[in-house]
Amino acid sequence: MQSFRTEIENPVVEKDIIELEKKIRQFKEGKVDEERFRSLRLARGVYGQRQPGVQMIRIKLPYGKVTANQLLRICDVSDEFSTGRLHITTRQDIQIHYVDLERTPELWAQLEKDDVTLREACGNTVRNVTASETAGIDLAEPFDVSPYAHAVFQYFLRNPIGQEMGRKFKVSFSASDADTGLSYMHDLGFIAKIENGVKGFKVMLAGGLGSQPRHADELYSFLPSDQIIPLMEQVIRVFDRYGERKSRAKARMKFLLKDIGLDAFKELLEQEKTAVPHQTYPIDAESYPKVNIAQPKIPTVKIKETLAYELWKSTNVIPQKQEGYVAIGIKVLLGDFYTDKARQLAHLVKEYAAGELRLSLRQNILIPYVKEELVPYFYQELEKLGFVEAGYNKALDITACPGTDTCNLGIASSTGIAAELERVIKAEYPSYINNPDVVIKISGCMNACGQHNMAHIGFQGMSVRTKDKLVAPALQVLLGGGNHGNGNGTFADKVVKVPSKRGPQALRLILDDYEANGQGKSFDAYYAEKGQLYFYDFLKELTDVDNLTAEDFIDWGNTEKYKKEIGVGECAGVIVDLVATLFFESQEKIDNAAEALEQGKWAASIYYSYQSMVNSAKALLTSEKTKVNTHNSIIKDFDALFVATNRIDFEGGFSDLVLQLNQNEPNETFAKSYLEDAKQVLAKLEAFRNLELQEA
């Protein structure tokens, strides 16, 4: 494996890539524990996939913005290291698959030449910051949220407070009260507002999907924009200390809020205020890069299929607030497109628009700043690429995760059934091509990467067992979810479970009933009126598994008989390490704290020292087979098991020593003394462990 020391201009990025290269080598040599290595590579966007020996690489694109040059660089990387297929995710990232682990440092180094990162795209970190794809051009927006989303991304990238949490942490920004950033399903959701001339946000806290979806609480009806980063740091600090770590199923923010309640959470936020390095953090939106729109000559175009063109215009051309310009939506089937088309698209927007694209939460592409008189030309050029299918963000536009194609956790095919449902809608329900009131989403398992439980009509991959103990692919049908705007939404109800091959028939029954009886209501309003049992009654006939045919045992998009194969999930699973490994990590954190101290980064140094002390305590508790579910419980249990019993002496108690963290302002004096405390804790606990081993 080659070194990249001379290829990366940014020394921080260079260090990251060299560290990944080093850890891969140590892992291959058996010097790094597999679980610890998994944690490190996940935090660098390297994710194991269903197929052995290869990796999925998640490319982090804050709020879905990608420049033409960045897209060209991603294409180069995909062609060289992957298969040339690009997959847009529901978090506005791009994923590529089938990458050799040993080549990932080189891949990352290539991406960084155009300021594209893999850092914290996966793992127990602050994930990609998402936003409305129309941010900056939205007719209804009070202001452009892009500079604020970008500031949050930059502030928390590599920030030690968000590197090793119990689980992932997701943030969104919505351009307007339409809440197209889906604030109500995020750990933190921000909706743009202006009050008394001040820019700010409505703040939603602790939403989530998965097997137990939770609607976010309103934390603030209005928070000035210079408070959002200090608030988010407080929230993450509380989550890091009190959030579950042992049980992955309970390790999200939503479970912490459910357990302690909003008022108790607010009290914990207050306790962190002193430790946060910035009490206000003004975001200079004026310095955000200005749009540079190309000024080409308007080509002469003659549209051949005028009916198709007019239909496309009615669904895929979006007005924007800048006079004389529109945005063009590209419906990307299942979020998958290839580098040959991506390159041509990049050149098109570079020469005829603003040189940028937005990836959407529905796995599509939006081209902003297209001159109105250039729309026919764009249609002509996009048609050559196969990118003029009507139905952008309409019922025909189905969202789906990769499912059993590449994901370890996939139970049933998402992409196969999605393609079939789109075929059914086109052939049998053409009016839905222009219908925005029916949103269909599909996930291959309960983790909801396809966001099925917030859709009007959702499908979740499952399996079903016959009386003869044969296993067939199945779909849980969910109905009635919806986004109601301004932080309000409804999660879908589970109605029935049907064999996968009956998914299209389930959709037909639902749409036929809606067309016959909906009487102009939106689908979610119609569902709310009729209720769960109404739909169960006419879908129940599809649940019978006594009459399955051979075809029912073959999943959509497959030719072989179905096997339920679920691997080990890598969606930020919690790590159980050996005691020696934990002590080794504590020393690494002390080294990080010392380096941050030299650089004048007092808050970062303090947090690394804190992590070292908690990690050292965790090591001894692990040796005692004591639960280490949260940082808070580790601190308390260490006092109870080791200090109160006089096994280890800490004058004033271990808790008081460690929790100096949130009682002191982050300055040089405290950072130095706290680092010395961390060194002494590690030395004392390692000495205790060594003595125990000698006496054993």
PDB file of N, CA, C and O in Angstrom, residues 1 33 70 90 92 104-105 111 161 198 257 282 318 325 330 359 378 381 401 412 434 487 500 514 648 674:
ATOM      1  N   MET A   1       0.844  -1.191   0.000  1.00  0.00           N
ATOM      2  CA  MET A   1       0.000   0.000   0.000  1.00  0.00           C
ATOM      3  C   MET A   1       0.883   1.246   0.000  1.00  0.00           C
ATOM      4  O   MET A   1       1.782   1.384   0.812  1.00  0.00           O
ATOM      5  N   ASP A  33      -7.846  -5.487  16.567  1.00  0.00           N
ATOM      6  CA  ASP A  33      -9.056  -6.281  16.730  1.00  0.00           C
ATOM      7  C   ASP A  33     -10.075  -5.930  15.639  1.00  0.00           C
ATOM      8  O   ASP A  33     -10.242  -4.765  15.274  1.00  0.00           O
ATOM      9  N   GLN A  70     -16.752  18.218  -8.791  1.00  0.00           N
ATOM     10  CA  GLN A  70     -16.799  17.140  -7.803  1.00  0.00           C
ATOM     11  C   GLN A  70     -17.437  15.885  -8.391  1.00  0.00           C
ATOM     12  O   GLN A  70     -16.968  14.766  -8.156  1.00  0.00           O
ATOM     13  N   THR A  90     -30.949   8.231   0.537  1.00  0.00           N
ATOM     14  CA  THR A  90     -31.985   9.097   1.092  1.00  0.00           C
ATOM     15  C   THR A  90     -31.413  10.122   2.070  1.00  0.00           C
ATOM     16  O   THR A  90     -32.165  10.889   2.672  1.00  0.00           O
ATOM     17  N   GLN A  92     -28.793  12.025   0.835  1.00  0.00           N
ATOM     18  CA  GLN A  92     -28.126  12.912  -0.115  1.00  0.00           C
ATOM     19  C   GLN A  92     -26.633  12.619  -0.269  1.00  0.00           C
ATOM     20  O   GLN A  92     -25.852  13.469  -0.660  1.00  0.00           O
ATOM     21  N   THR A 104      -8.901   1.744  -0.381  1.00  0.00           N
ATOM     22  CA  THR A 104      -9.735   2.851   0.103  1.00  0.00           C
ATOM     23  C   THR A 104      -8.944   4.105   0.468  1.00  0.00           C
ATOM     24  O   THR A 104      -9.430   5.219   0.236  1.00  0.00           O
ATOM     25  N   PRO A 105      -7.721   4.010   1.035  1.00  0.00           N
ATOM     26  CA  PRO A 105      -6.978   5.261   1.278  1.00  0.00           C
ATOM     27  C   PRO A 105      -6.673   6.008  -0.018  1.00  0.00           C
ATOM     28  O   PRO A 105      -6.786   7.239  -0.075  1.00  0.00           O
ATOM     29  N   LEU A 111     -10.477  11.650  -4.043  1.00  0.00           N
ATOM     30  CA  LEU A 111     -11.667  12.477  -3.834  1.00  0.00           C
ATOM     31  C   LEU A 111     -11.318  13.833  -3.223  1.00  0.00           C
ATOM     32  O   LEU A 111     -11.899  14.862  -3.579  1.00  0.00           O
ATOM     33  N   ILE A 161     -16.289  15.471  20.057  1.00  0.00           N
ATOM     34  CA  ILE A 161     -17.509  15.160  20.804  1.00  0.00           C
ATOM     35  C   ILE A 161     -18.435  14.230  20.025  1.00  0.00           C
ATOM     36  O   ILE A 161     -19.321  13.605  20.606  1.00  0.00           O
ATOM     37  N   VAL A 198     -34.995  38.797  12.673  1.00  0.00           N
ATOM     38  CA  VAL A 198     -33.854  37.942  13.030  1.00  0.00           C
ATOM     39  C   VAL A 198     -34.018  36.570  12.377  1.00  0.00           C
ATOM     40  O   VAL A 198     -35.078  35.949  12.478  1.00  0.00           O
ATOM     41  N   LEU A 257     -34.713  10.291  25.042  1.00  0.00           N
ATOM     42  CA  LEU A 257     -35.825  11.214  25.322  1.00  0.00           C
ATOM     43  C   LEU A 257     -37.033  10.480  25.877  1.00  0.00           C
ATOM     44  O   LEU A 257     -37.716  10.954  26.800  1.00  0.00           O
ATOM     45  N   PRO A 282     -21.991  33.052  15.543  1.00  0.00           N
ATOM     46  CA  PRO A 282     -22.583  33.683  14.360  1.00  0.00           C
ATOM     47  C   PRO A 282     -22.116  33.006  13.081  1.00  0.00           C
ATOM     48  O   PRO A 282     -20.936  32.653  12.947  1.00  0.00           O
ATOM     49  N   ILE A 318     -39.426  23.138 -12.085  1.00  0.00           N
ATOM     50  CA  ILE A 318     -39.841  23.718 -10.805  1.00  0.00           C
ATOM     51  C   ILE A 318     -39.523  25.207 -10.793  1.00  0.00           C
ATOM     52  O   ILE A 318     -38.363  25.603 -11.031  1.00  0.00           O
ATOM     53  N   TYR A 325     -35.431  32.130 -13.983  1.00  0.00           N
ATOM     54  CA  TYR A 325     -34.774  30.833 -13.834  1.00  0.00           C
ATOM     55  C   TYR A 325     -35.751  29.790 -13.290  1.00  0.00           C
ATOM     56  O   TYR A 325     -36.686  30.101 -12.551  1.00  0.00           O
ATOM     57  N   ILE A 330     -34.606  15.648 -12.153  1.00  0.00           N
ATOM     58  CA  ILE A 330     -34.332  14.403 -12.878  1.00  0.00           C
ATOM     59  C   ILE A 330     -34.743  13.240 -11.998  1.00  0.00           C
ATOM     60  O   ILE A 330     -34.231  13.072 -10.882  1.00  0.00           O
ATOM     61  N   LEU A 359     -28.589  16.670  -4.876  1.00  0.00           N
ATOM     62  CA  LEU A 359     -29.149  15.332  -4.720  1.00  0.00           C
ATOM     63  C   LEU A 359     -30.282  15.430  -3.707  1.00  0.00           C
ATOM     64  O   LEU A 359     -30.157  16.114  -2.688  1.00  0.00           O
ATOM     65  N   PHE A 378     -32.319  21.867 -22.532  1.00  0.00           N
ATOM     66  CA  PHE A 378     -32.046  20.885 -21.478  1.00  0.00           C
ATOM     67  C   PHE A 378     -32.852  19.614 -21.712  1.00  0.00           C
ATOM     68  O   PHE A 378     -32.347  18.503 -21.504  1.00  0.00           O
ATOM     69  N   GLU A 381     -31.092  17.598 -24.397  1.00  0.00           N
ATOM     70  CA  GLU A 381     -29.843  16.981 -23.957  1.00  0.00           C
ATOM     71  C   GLU A 381     -30.089  15.900 -22.906  1.00  0.00           C
ATOM     72  O   GLU A 381     -29.427  14.860 -22.899  1.00  0.00           O
ATOM     73  N   CYS A 401     -34.272   1.572  -0.639  1.00  0.00           N
ATOM     74  CA  CYS A 401     -32.895   1.327  -0.229  1.00  0.00           C
ATOM     75  C   CYS A 401     -32.314   0.187  -1.077  1.00  0.00           C
ATOM     76  O   CYS A 401     -33.047  -0.476  -1.810  1.00  0.00           O
ATOM     77  N   ALA A 412     -35.499  -8.717   2.266  1.00  0.00           N
ATOM     78  CA  ALA A 412     -36.160  -8.934   0.976  1.00  0.00           C
ATOM     79  C   ALA A 412     -35.751  -7.817   0.022  1.00  0.00           C
ATOM     80  O   ALA A 412     -35.283  -6.758   0.436  1.00  0.00           O
ATOM     81  N   ASN A 434     -48.427  12.261 -12.383  1.00  0.00           N
ATOM     82  CA  ASN A 434     -48.460  13.681 -12.030  1.00  0.00           C
ATOM     83  C   ASN A 434     -49.157  13.910 -10.692  1.00  0.00           C
ATOM     84  O   ASN A 434     -49.715  14.962 -10.449  1.00  0.00           O
ATOM     85  N   GLY A 487     -42.774  20.813  11.016  1.00  0.00           N
ATOM     86  CA  GLY A 487     -42.361  19.893  12.077  1.00  0.00           C
ATOM     87  C   GLY A 487     -43.403  18.888  12.483  1.00  0.00           C
ATOM     88  O   GLY A 487     -43.218  18.180  13.483  1.00  0.00           O
ATOM     89  N   SER A 500     -44.038 -11.351  -1.044  1.00  0.00           N
ATOM     90  CA  SER A 500     -43.538 -10.256  -1.886  1.00  0.00           C
ATOM     91  C   SER A 500     -44.178 -10.224  -3.262  1.00  0.00           C
ATOM     92  O   SER A 500     -44.443  -9.146  -3.812  1.00  0.00           O
ATOM     93  N   TYR A 514     -58.855   3.843  -3.296  1.00  0.00           N
ATOM     94  CA  TYR A 514     -58.651   5.288  -3.155  1.00  0.00           C
ATOM     95  C   TYR A 514     -59.322   6.037  -4.303  1.00  0.00           C
ATOM     96  O   TYR A 514     -59.997   7.063  -4.094  1.00  0.00           O
ATOM     97  N   ILE A 648      -9.592   1.349  44.778  1.00  0.00           N
ATOM     98  CA  ILE A 648      -8.772   2.367  44.125  1.00  0.00           C
ATOM     99  C   ILE A 648      -9.078   3.702  44.790  1.00  0.00           C
ATOM    100  O   ILE A 648     -10.247   4.031  45.024  1.00  0.00           O
ATOM    101  N   TYR A 674      -6.572  19.102  33.180  1.00  0.00           N
ATOM    102  CA  TYR A 674      -7.472  17.964  32.913  1.00  0.00           C
ATOM    103  C   TYR A 674      -6.726  16.862  32.163  1.00  0.00           C
ATOM    104  O   TYR A 674      -6.959  15.676  32.388  1.00  0.00           O
TER     105      TYR A 674
END
